[in-house]
CSV table of C-alpha atoms and ligand atoms in Angstrom, one decimal:
chain,number,residue,atom,x,y,z
A,1125,MET,CA,20.0,-10.8,-16.9
A,1126,GLU,CA,20.4,-12.8,-19.8
A,1127,ASN,CA,17.8,-15.3,-20.3
A,1128,PHE,CA,15.5,-14.9,-17.4
A,1129,VAL,CA,12.1,-15.4,-17.6
A,1130,GLY,CA,9.5,-13.6,-14.8
A,1131,ILE,CA,6.4,-11.1,-14.1
A,1132,ILE,CA,5.5,-7.8,-13.4
A,1133,THR,CA,2.4,-6.4,-11.6
A,1134,GLY,CA,0.3,-3.7,-11.9
A,1135,CYS,CA,2.2,-2.7,-15.2
A,1136,ASN,CA,-1.7,-1.2,-17.0
A,1137,SER,CA,-1.5,2.1,-15.1
A,1138,LEU,CA,0.6,4.8,-17.6
A,1139,ALA,CA,2.1,6.8,-15.1
A,1140,GLY,CA,3.2,3.2,-12.5
A,1141,ILE,CA,5.5,2.3,-11.3
A,1142,GLY,CA,4.6,-1.2,-13.0
A,1143,ARG,CA,5.3,-0.4,-16.1
A,1144,ALA,CA,8.0,2.0,-15.7
A,1145,SER,CA,9.8,-1.2,-13.9
A,1146,ALA,CA,8.6,-3.2,-16.8
A,1147,TYR,CA,11.0,-0.6,-19.4
A,1148,SER,CA,13.8,-0.5,-16.3
A,1149,ILE,CA,14.0,-4.3,-16.8
A,1150,ALA,CA,13.9,-4.8,-20.5
A,1151,LYS,CA,17.3,-2.8,-20.0
A,1152,ARG,CA,18.5,-5.1,-18.6
A,1153,ASN,CA,18.0,-7.8,-21.7
A,1154,PRO,CA,16.0,-10.5,-19.9
A,1155,LYS,CA,14.5,-13.1,-22.2
A,1156,ILE,CA,10.7,-12.8,-21.5
A,1157,ILE,CA,9.3,-10.2,-19.2
A,1158,TYR,CA,5.2,-10.8,-18.3
A,1159,VAL,CA,3.4,-8.4,-18.0
A,1160,THR,CA,0.0,-8.0,-15.9
A,1161,ASP,CA,-2.6,-6.2,-14.6
A,1162,ILE,CA,-6.2,-6.6,-14.0
A,1163,ASN,CA,-7.0,-4.7,-16.0
A,1164,ASP,CA,-5.6,-4.6,-19.4
A,1165,SER,CA,-6.8,-1.7,-21.5
A,1166,ASN,CA,-2.4,-0.6,-21.8
A,1167,LEU,CA,-0.5,-3.8,-21.6
A,1168,PHE,CA,-1.2,-4.7,-25.2
A,1169,THR,CA,0.5,-1.1,-27.1
A,1170,LEU,CA,2.9,-1.7,-22.9
A,1171,ALA,CA,4.1,-5.1,-24.6
A,1172,LYS,CA,3.6,-3.6,-28.0
A,1173,ASP,CA,6.4,-1.6,-27.7
A,1174,ILE,CA,8.6,-3.2,-24.8
A,1175,THR,CA,9.3,-6.0,-27.9
A,1176,LYS,CA,9.5,-3.8,-30.8
A,1177,THR,CA,11.7,-2.1,-29.3
A,1178,THR,CA,13.8,-4.3,-27.2
A,1179,SER,CA,15.5,-8.0,-27.3
A,1180,VAL,CA,13.0,-8.5,-25.4
A,1181,GLU,CA,9.9,-11.0,-25.1
A,1182,CYS,CA,6.8,-8.6,-24.3
A,1183,ILE,CA,4.1,-10.7,-23.0
A,1184,PRO,CA,0.7,-9.3,-22.1
A,1185,LYS,CA,-1.9,-11.1,-19.6
A,1186,ARG,CA,-4.4,-9.9,-17.7
A,1187,MET,CA,-3.8,-11.1,-14.0
A,1188,ASP,CA,-5.1,-10.0,-10.1
A,1189,ALA,CA,-2.4,-9.8,-8.6
A,1190,SER,CA,-4.3,-11.3,-5.1
A,1191,SER,CA,-5.3,-14.2,-7.4
A,1192,ASP,CA,-4.2,-18.0,-6.5
A,1193,GLU,CA,-5.7,-19.5,-9.8
A,1194,ASP,CA,-4.4,-16.0,-11.6
A,1195,ILE,CA,-0.6,-16.3,-10.7
A,1196,GLN,CA,-0.2,-19.7,-10.6
A,1197,SER,CA,-1.3,-20.1,-14.3
A,1198,VAL,CA,0.9,-17.2,-15.3
A,1199,ILE,CA,3.8,-19.2,-13.8
A,1200,ALA,CA,2.4,-22.3,-15.0
A,1201,GLU,CA,2.2,-20.5,-18.1
A,1202,ALA,CA,5.9,-19.4,-18.5
A,1203,MET,CA,7.4,-23.0,-17.1
A,1204,LYS,CA,5.6,-24.9,-19.9
A,1205,GLU,CA,6.6,-22.4,-23.2
A,1206,TYR,CA,10.5,-21.0,-21.1
A,1207,GLY,CA,11.5,-24.1,-18.9
A,1208,ARG,CA,12.4,-21.8,-16.8
A,1209,HIS,CA,11.0,-18.7,-13.5
A,1210,ASP,CA,13.2,-16.6,-12.3
A,1211,PHE,CA,12.2,-13.1,-11.2
A,1212,TYR,CA,8.7,-11.6,-9.7
A,1213,TYR,CA,8.6,-8.1,-8.9
A,1214,ALA,CA,4.4,-8.3,-7.0
A,1215,ASN,CA,3.9,-4.1,-7.5
A,1216,ALA,CA,0.1,-3.8,-7.7
A,1217,GLY,CA,-0.9,-2.2,-5.1
A,1218,ILE,CA,-4.2,0.1,-4.4
A,1219,GLY,CA,-4.3,2.6,-1.2
A,1220,ASN,CA,-7.6,3.5,0.5
A,1221,GLY,CA,-7.9,7.6,1.9
A,1222,THR,CA,-11.1,6.6,3.9
A,1223,ALA,CA,-11.5,8.6,7.5
A,1224,LEU,CA,-10.7,6.3,10.3
A,1225,THR,CA,-14.4,6.8,11.5
A,1226,GLU,CA,-15.6,5.6,8.2
A,1227,HIS,CA,-13.3,2.6,7.8
A,1228,THR,CA,-14.9,-0.7,7.5
A,1229,LYS,CA,-13.7,-4.2,7.6
A,1230,ASP,CA,-14.8,-4.8,4.6
A,1231,MET,CA,-12.3,-2.1,3.2
A,1232,PHE,CA,-9.7,-3.5,5.2
A,1233,THR,CA,-10.0,-6.7,3.8
A,1234,LYS,CA,-9.9,-6.1,0.3
A,1235,LEU,CA,-6.5,-4.0,1.1
A,1236,MET,CA,-4.8,-6.4,3.3
A,1237,THR,CA,-5.8,-8.6,-0.6
A,1238,ILE,CA,-4.3,-7.0,-2.8
A,1239,ASN,CA,-1.5,-5.2,-1.1
A,1240,CYS,CA,0.0,-8.4,1.3
A,1241,TRP,CA,-1.2,-11.5,0.1
A,1242,SER,CA,0.2,-10.6,-3.4
A,1243,VAL,CA,3.3,-10.7,-2.0
A,1244,PHE,CA,2.1,-13.6,0.8
A,1245,ALA,CA,1.5,-15.1,-2.8
A,1246,ALA,CA,3.9,-14.1,-5.7
A,1247,ILE,CA,6.6,-15.5,-2.3
A,1248,LYS,CA,4.9,-19.7,-1.8
A,1249,TYR,CA,4.1,-20.1,-6.1
A,1250,ALA,CA,7.3,-17.9,-7.4
A,1251,SER,CA,9.3,-19.7,-5.2
A,1252,ALA,CA,8.4,-22.4,-5.9
A,1253,ALA,CA,9.2,-22.3,-9.8
A,1254,MET,CA,12.2,-20.5,-9.0
A,1255,GLU,CA,13.2,-23.2,-7.3
A,1256,GLN,CA,13.0,-25.4,-10.6
A,1257,THR,CA,15.7,-27.1,-11.8
A,1258,SER,CA,16.4,-27.9,-16.0
A,1259,THR,CA,18.2,-27.9,-18.6
A,1260,GLN,CA,18.1,-23.9,-19.1
A,1261,LYS,CA,18.7,-23.9,-15.4
A,1262,PRO,CA,20.8,-26.3,-13.3
A,1263,LYS,CA,20.2,-23.8,-10.7
A,1264,SER,CA,17.2,-23.4,-8.4
A,1265,GLY,CA,17.4,-19.0,-7.6
A,1266,GLY,CA,15.3,-16.6,-8.4
A,1267,SER,CA,15.0,-13.4,-7.4
A,1268,ILE,CA,11.7,-11.8,-5.8
A,1269,VAL,CA,10.9,-8.2,-5.4
A,1270,ALA,CA,7.6,-6.2,-4.0
A,1271,THR,CA,6.8,-2.5,-3.8
A,1272,ALA,CA,6.0,-1.7,0.3
A,1273,SER,CA,6.3,2.3,1.1
A,1274,ILE,CA,7.3,4.5,3.7
A,1275,ALA,CA,3.9,3.9,4.9
A,1276,GLY,CA,4.7,1.0,6.6
A,1277,THR,CA,8.5,2.1,8.0
A,1278,ARG,CA,6.1,4.4,10.0
A,1279,SER,CA,2.9,7.2,10.7
A,1280,GLY,CA,3.0,9.9,8.6
A,1281,ALA,CA,2.5,9.0,4.6
A,1282,GLY,CA,-1.1,7.2,4.8
A,1283,SER,CA,-3.7,5.7,6.1
A,1284,ILE,CA,-3.9,3.6,9.0
A,1285,SER,CA,-4.4,0.3,6.5
A,1286,TYR,CA,-2.6,1.2,3.9
A,1287,ALA,CA,0.4,2.4,6.1
A,1288,ALA,CA,0.1,-1.6,8.0
A,1289,SER,CA,-0.8,-3.2,4.8
A,1290,LYS,CA,2.4,-1.8,3.2
A,1291,ALA,CA,4.3,-2.9,6.9
A,1292,ALA,CA,2.6,-6.3,6.1
A,1293,VAL,CA,4.7,-6.6,2.7
A,1294,ILE,CA,8.2,-5.1,4.3
A,1295,ASN,CA,8.4,-8.2,7.1
A,1296,LEU,CA,6.5,-10.4,4.5
A,1297,CYS,CA,9.6,-9.8,2.0
A,1298,GLN,CA,12.3,-10.1,5.3
A,1299,THR,CA,10.8,-13.5,6.1
A,1300,GLY,CA,10.3,-14.6,3.1
A,1301,ALA,CA,13.6,-15.0,2.8
A,1302,TRP,CA,15.2,-16.3,5.3
A,1303,ARG,CA,12.1,-19.2,4.7
A,1304,LEU,CA,14.0,-19.3,1.2
A,1305,HIS,CA,17.4,-19.3,2.9
A,1306,GLY,CA,20.1,-21.7,1.0
A,1307,LYS,CA,17.7,-21.3,-2.4
A,1308,ASN,CA,19.2,-19.0,-3.8
A,1309,ILE,CA,15.9,-17.5,-4.1
A,1310,ARG,CA,16.5,-13.1,-2.7
A,1311,VAL,CA,13.3,-11.3,-1.6
A,1312,ASN,CA,13.0,-7.4,-1.3
A,1313,SER,CA,10.7,-4.9,-1.2
A,1314,VAL,CA,11.1,-1.4,-2.1
A,1315,CYS,CA,9.2,1.4,0.0
A,1316,PRO,CA,8.3,4.6,-2.9
A,1317,GLY,CA,8.5,8.1,-1.5
A,1318,VAL,CA,5.9,10.2,-3.4
A,1319,ILE,CA,6.4,9.2,-6.3
A,1320,GLU,CA,3.9,11.4,-9.2
A,1321,THR,CA,1.3,8.2,-10.5
A,1322,GLU,CA,-2.6,7.6,-11.6
A,1323,MET,CA,-3.0,6.6,-7.1
A,1324,THR,CA,-1.3,9.6,-6.8
A,1325,GLY,CA,-2.8,12.1,-9.8
A,1326,THR,CA,-5.4,13.7,-7.8
A,1327,LEU,CA,-4.3,14.5,-4.5
A,1328,LEU,CA,-1.2,15.4,-6.5
A,1329,ALA,CA,-3.4,18.2,-8.0
A,1330,THR,CA,-4.5,19.0,-5.0
A,1331,ILE,CA,-1.6,19.7,-2.9
A,1332,ALA,CA,-0.3,21.8,-6.7
A,1333,GLN,CA,-3.0,24.8,-6.1
A,1334,ASP,CA,-2.3,25.4,-2.4
A,1335,PRO,CA,1.3,27.2,-1.8
A,1336,GLU,CA,1.5,26.5,1.8
A,1337,LYS,CA,1.0,22.7,1.2
A,1338,HIS,CA,3.3,22.0,-1.7
A,1339,LYS,CA,5.2,24.2,0.9
A,1340,LEU,CA,5.1,21.9,3.5
A,1341,ILE,CA,5.6,18.3,1.1
A,1342,MET,CA,8.9,19.9,0.0
A,1343,ARG,CA,10.7,20.5,2.7
A,1344,HIS,CA,10.2,17.6,4.6
A,1345,ASN,CA,12.2,15.9,1.6
A,1346,ALA,CA,15.6,16.7,0.6
A,1347,LEU,CA,16.0,16.7,-2.8
A,1348,GLU,CA,12.5,18.9,-2.9
A,1349,ARG,CA,10.7,17.8,-6.1
A,1350,TYR,CA,8.3,14.1,-6.5
A,1351,GLY,CA,10.2,10.8,-7.0
A,1352,LYS,CA,9.2,9.7,-10.8
A,1353,PRO,CA,8.3,6.5,-11.1
A,1354,GLU,CA,11.6,5.2,-13.1
A,1355,GLU,CA,13.3,6.4,-10.4
A,1356,ILE,CA,11.9,2.6,-9.0
A,1357,GLY,CA,12.1,1.3,-12.2
A,1358,ALA,CA,15.9,1.7,-11.4
A,1359,MET,CA,15.9,-0.2,-8.7
A,1360,VAL,CA,13.8,-2.7,-9.2
A,1361,ALA,CA,15.5,-4.1,-12.0
A,1362,PHE,CA,18.2,-3.7,-9.9
A,1363,LEU,CA,17.8,-5.8,-7.5
A,1364,ALA,CA,16.3,-8.3,-9.4
A,1365,SER,CA,19.7,-8.6,-11.4
A,1366,ASP,CA,22.5,-10.8,-10.6
A,1367,GLU,CA,24.3,-7.4,-10.1
A,1368,ALA,CA,22.6,-7.3,-6.4
A,1369,SER,CA,23.3,-11.6,-6.3
A,1370,PHE,CA,24.1,-11.2,-1.8
A,1371,ILE,CA,20.9,-8.4,-0.8
A,1372,THR,CA,18.5,-10.2,0.5
A,1373,GLY,CA,15.2,-9.8,3.4
A,1374,GLN,CA,16.2,-5.8,3.2
A,1375,THR,CA,13.7,-3.4,2.3
A,1376,ILE,CA,14.9,0.0,0.0
A,1377,LYS,CA,14.3,3.0,0.9
A,1378,VAL,CA,13.9,5.1,-2.1
A,1379,ASP,CA,12.4,8.9,-1.6
A,1380,GLY,CA,14.4,11.7,-1.3
A,1381,GLY,CA,15.7,11.6,2.1
A,1382,ALA,CA,12.7,12.0,3.6
A,1383,THR,CA,12.8,8.7,5.8
A,1384,ALA,CA,16.2,10.8,6.4
A,1385,ALA,CA,15.4,13.4,9.1
A,1386,LEU,CA,12.4,13.1,11.8
A,1387,PRO,CA,9.5,15.8,11.3
A,1388,TYR,CA,11.1,19.6,10.7
A,1389,LEU,CA,11.2,20.8,14.0
A,1390,PRO,CA,12.5,25.2,14.1
A,1391,LEU,CA,14.2,24.2,16.9
A,1392,PHE,CA,18.0,24.9,16.0
A,1393,ALA,CA,19.8,27.5,13.3
A,1394,GLU,CA,20.3,26.8,10.0
A,1395,GLY,CA,23.5,24.9,9.9
B,1892,NAD,N1,2.5,6.5,-6.1
B,1892,NAD,C1,3.8,6.4,-5.2
B,1892,NAD,O1,3.9,8.0,-4.3
B,1892,NAD,C2,3.7,5.0,-4.3
B,1892,NAD,C3,5.0,5.5,-2.4
B,1892,NAD,C4,4.5,4.4,-1.5
B,1892,NAD,C5,3.9,2.8,-2.8
B,1892,NAD,N2,3.9,2.4,-3.8
B,1892,NAD,C6,3.0,1.6,-4.2
B,1892,NAD,O2,3.7,1.3,-5.6
B,1892,NAD,C7,2.1,0.8,-6.1
B,1892,NAD,C8,2.4,0.8,-7.9
B,1892,NAD,O3,1.8,1.9,-7.2
B,1892,NAD,P1,1.4,3.2,-8.4
B,1892,NAD,O4,1.5,4.5,-7.5
B,1892,NAD,O5,1.8,3.7,-9.4
B,1892,NAD,O6,-0.1,3.7,-9.1
B,1892,NAD,P2,-1.2,3.3,-9.7
B,1892,NAD,O7,-2.3,3.1,-9.7
B,1892,NAD,O8,-0.7,4.2,-11.5
B,1892,NAD,O9,-0.7,1.8,-10.6
B,1892,NAD,C9,-1.2,0.4,-10.1
B,1892,NAD,C10,-1.6,-0.8,-10.6
B,1892,NAD,O10,-1.8,-2.3,-9.9
B,1892,NAD,C11,-3.3,-2.2,-10.8
B,1892,NAD,N3,-4.6,-3.2,-9.8
B,1892,NAD,C12,-4.7,-2.6,-8.4
B,1892,NAD,N4,-6.0,-3.6,-8.9
B,1892,NAD,C13,-5.0,-5.3,-9.2
B,1892,NAD,C14,-5.1,-6.4,-9.3
B,1892,NAD,N5,-5.9,-6.8,-8.1
B,1892,NAD,N6,-4.4,-7.2,-9.4
B,1892,NAD,C15,-3.1,-6.4,-11.1
B,1892,NAD,N7,-2.8,-5.0,-10.3
B,1892,NAD,C16,-3.9,-4.5,-10.2
B,1892,NAD,C17,-4.1,-1.1,-10.7
B,1892,NAD,O11,-5.4,-1.5,-12.2
B,1892,NAD,C18,-2.7,-0.2,-11.4
B,1892,NAD,O12,-3.0,-0.6,-13.0
B,1892,NAD,C19,1.8,0.5,-5.1
B,1892,NAD,O13,1.7,-1.0,-4.5
B,1892,NAD,C20,1.2,2.0,-4.4
B,1892,NAD,O14,1.2,0.9,-3.3
B,1892,NAD,C21,3.4,3.8,-5.2
């Protein structure tokens, strides 16, 4: 990722996928990483630590990942200062576990705006900058990665609206990859399984109190554990880099095997 300039959204959470991915991407030696989030309480210490401990310059920016103006402003700064834009990781997202009967149109619209418009806008604005050539970057090119979820692939891993929003992310990346054909701009999504982050913290702590529930959840994961944010970060860093140069329009599951099996049915003897 030498000389690469890129942006990551949703980096403020201390135990989050965005923050872990910033460290994973930094290991691949890009020139600049903009770490962004709608909340910036932890962004400055994150940027300082990456800049201090690696050869990467990391720049914190408060940015709503679903705001056209905010996205355009950070991309414009990258283009003005460094003359290129090479990777964009659209990771920011929210959950909503409200029961169907209580779920409102406003909740649904908010979820879709943050989880899906953020990815659509990333494809729209980041690709326009990635296409631009300069002395620093003679050829069009770039990599856009979005965080979807195994919830977006089938039922069983989230509420209806959350699952639908993540299904949209998967398709936005498939259709986005084709909309940008011939431009050397790749678009892929990553589907995490259950990862221990701030988003899942309270839920996983409740499950930990209930041995039967815990056993059931572990039964649906071939590795019998939850994932760690850096295990998503490793895949994101690979997809953002030139090592993944022939991978586009794909959705990559990083889920401990959860989606590789049908729900466990005790019909057959083990073996
Ligand atoms: N944790 C899991 O098990 C899991 C599984 C599948 C998918 N995901 C997805 O991974 C992504 C990261 O989630 P996480 O688990 O690290 O959660 P997290 O809550 O730890 O981090 C999410 C970050 O996104 C930020 N954010 C929220 N709305 C934003 C906005 N409008 N603009 C900018 N930033 C915003 C939050 O401030 C937070 O820092 C999300 O898209 C989530 O849906 C998580």
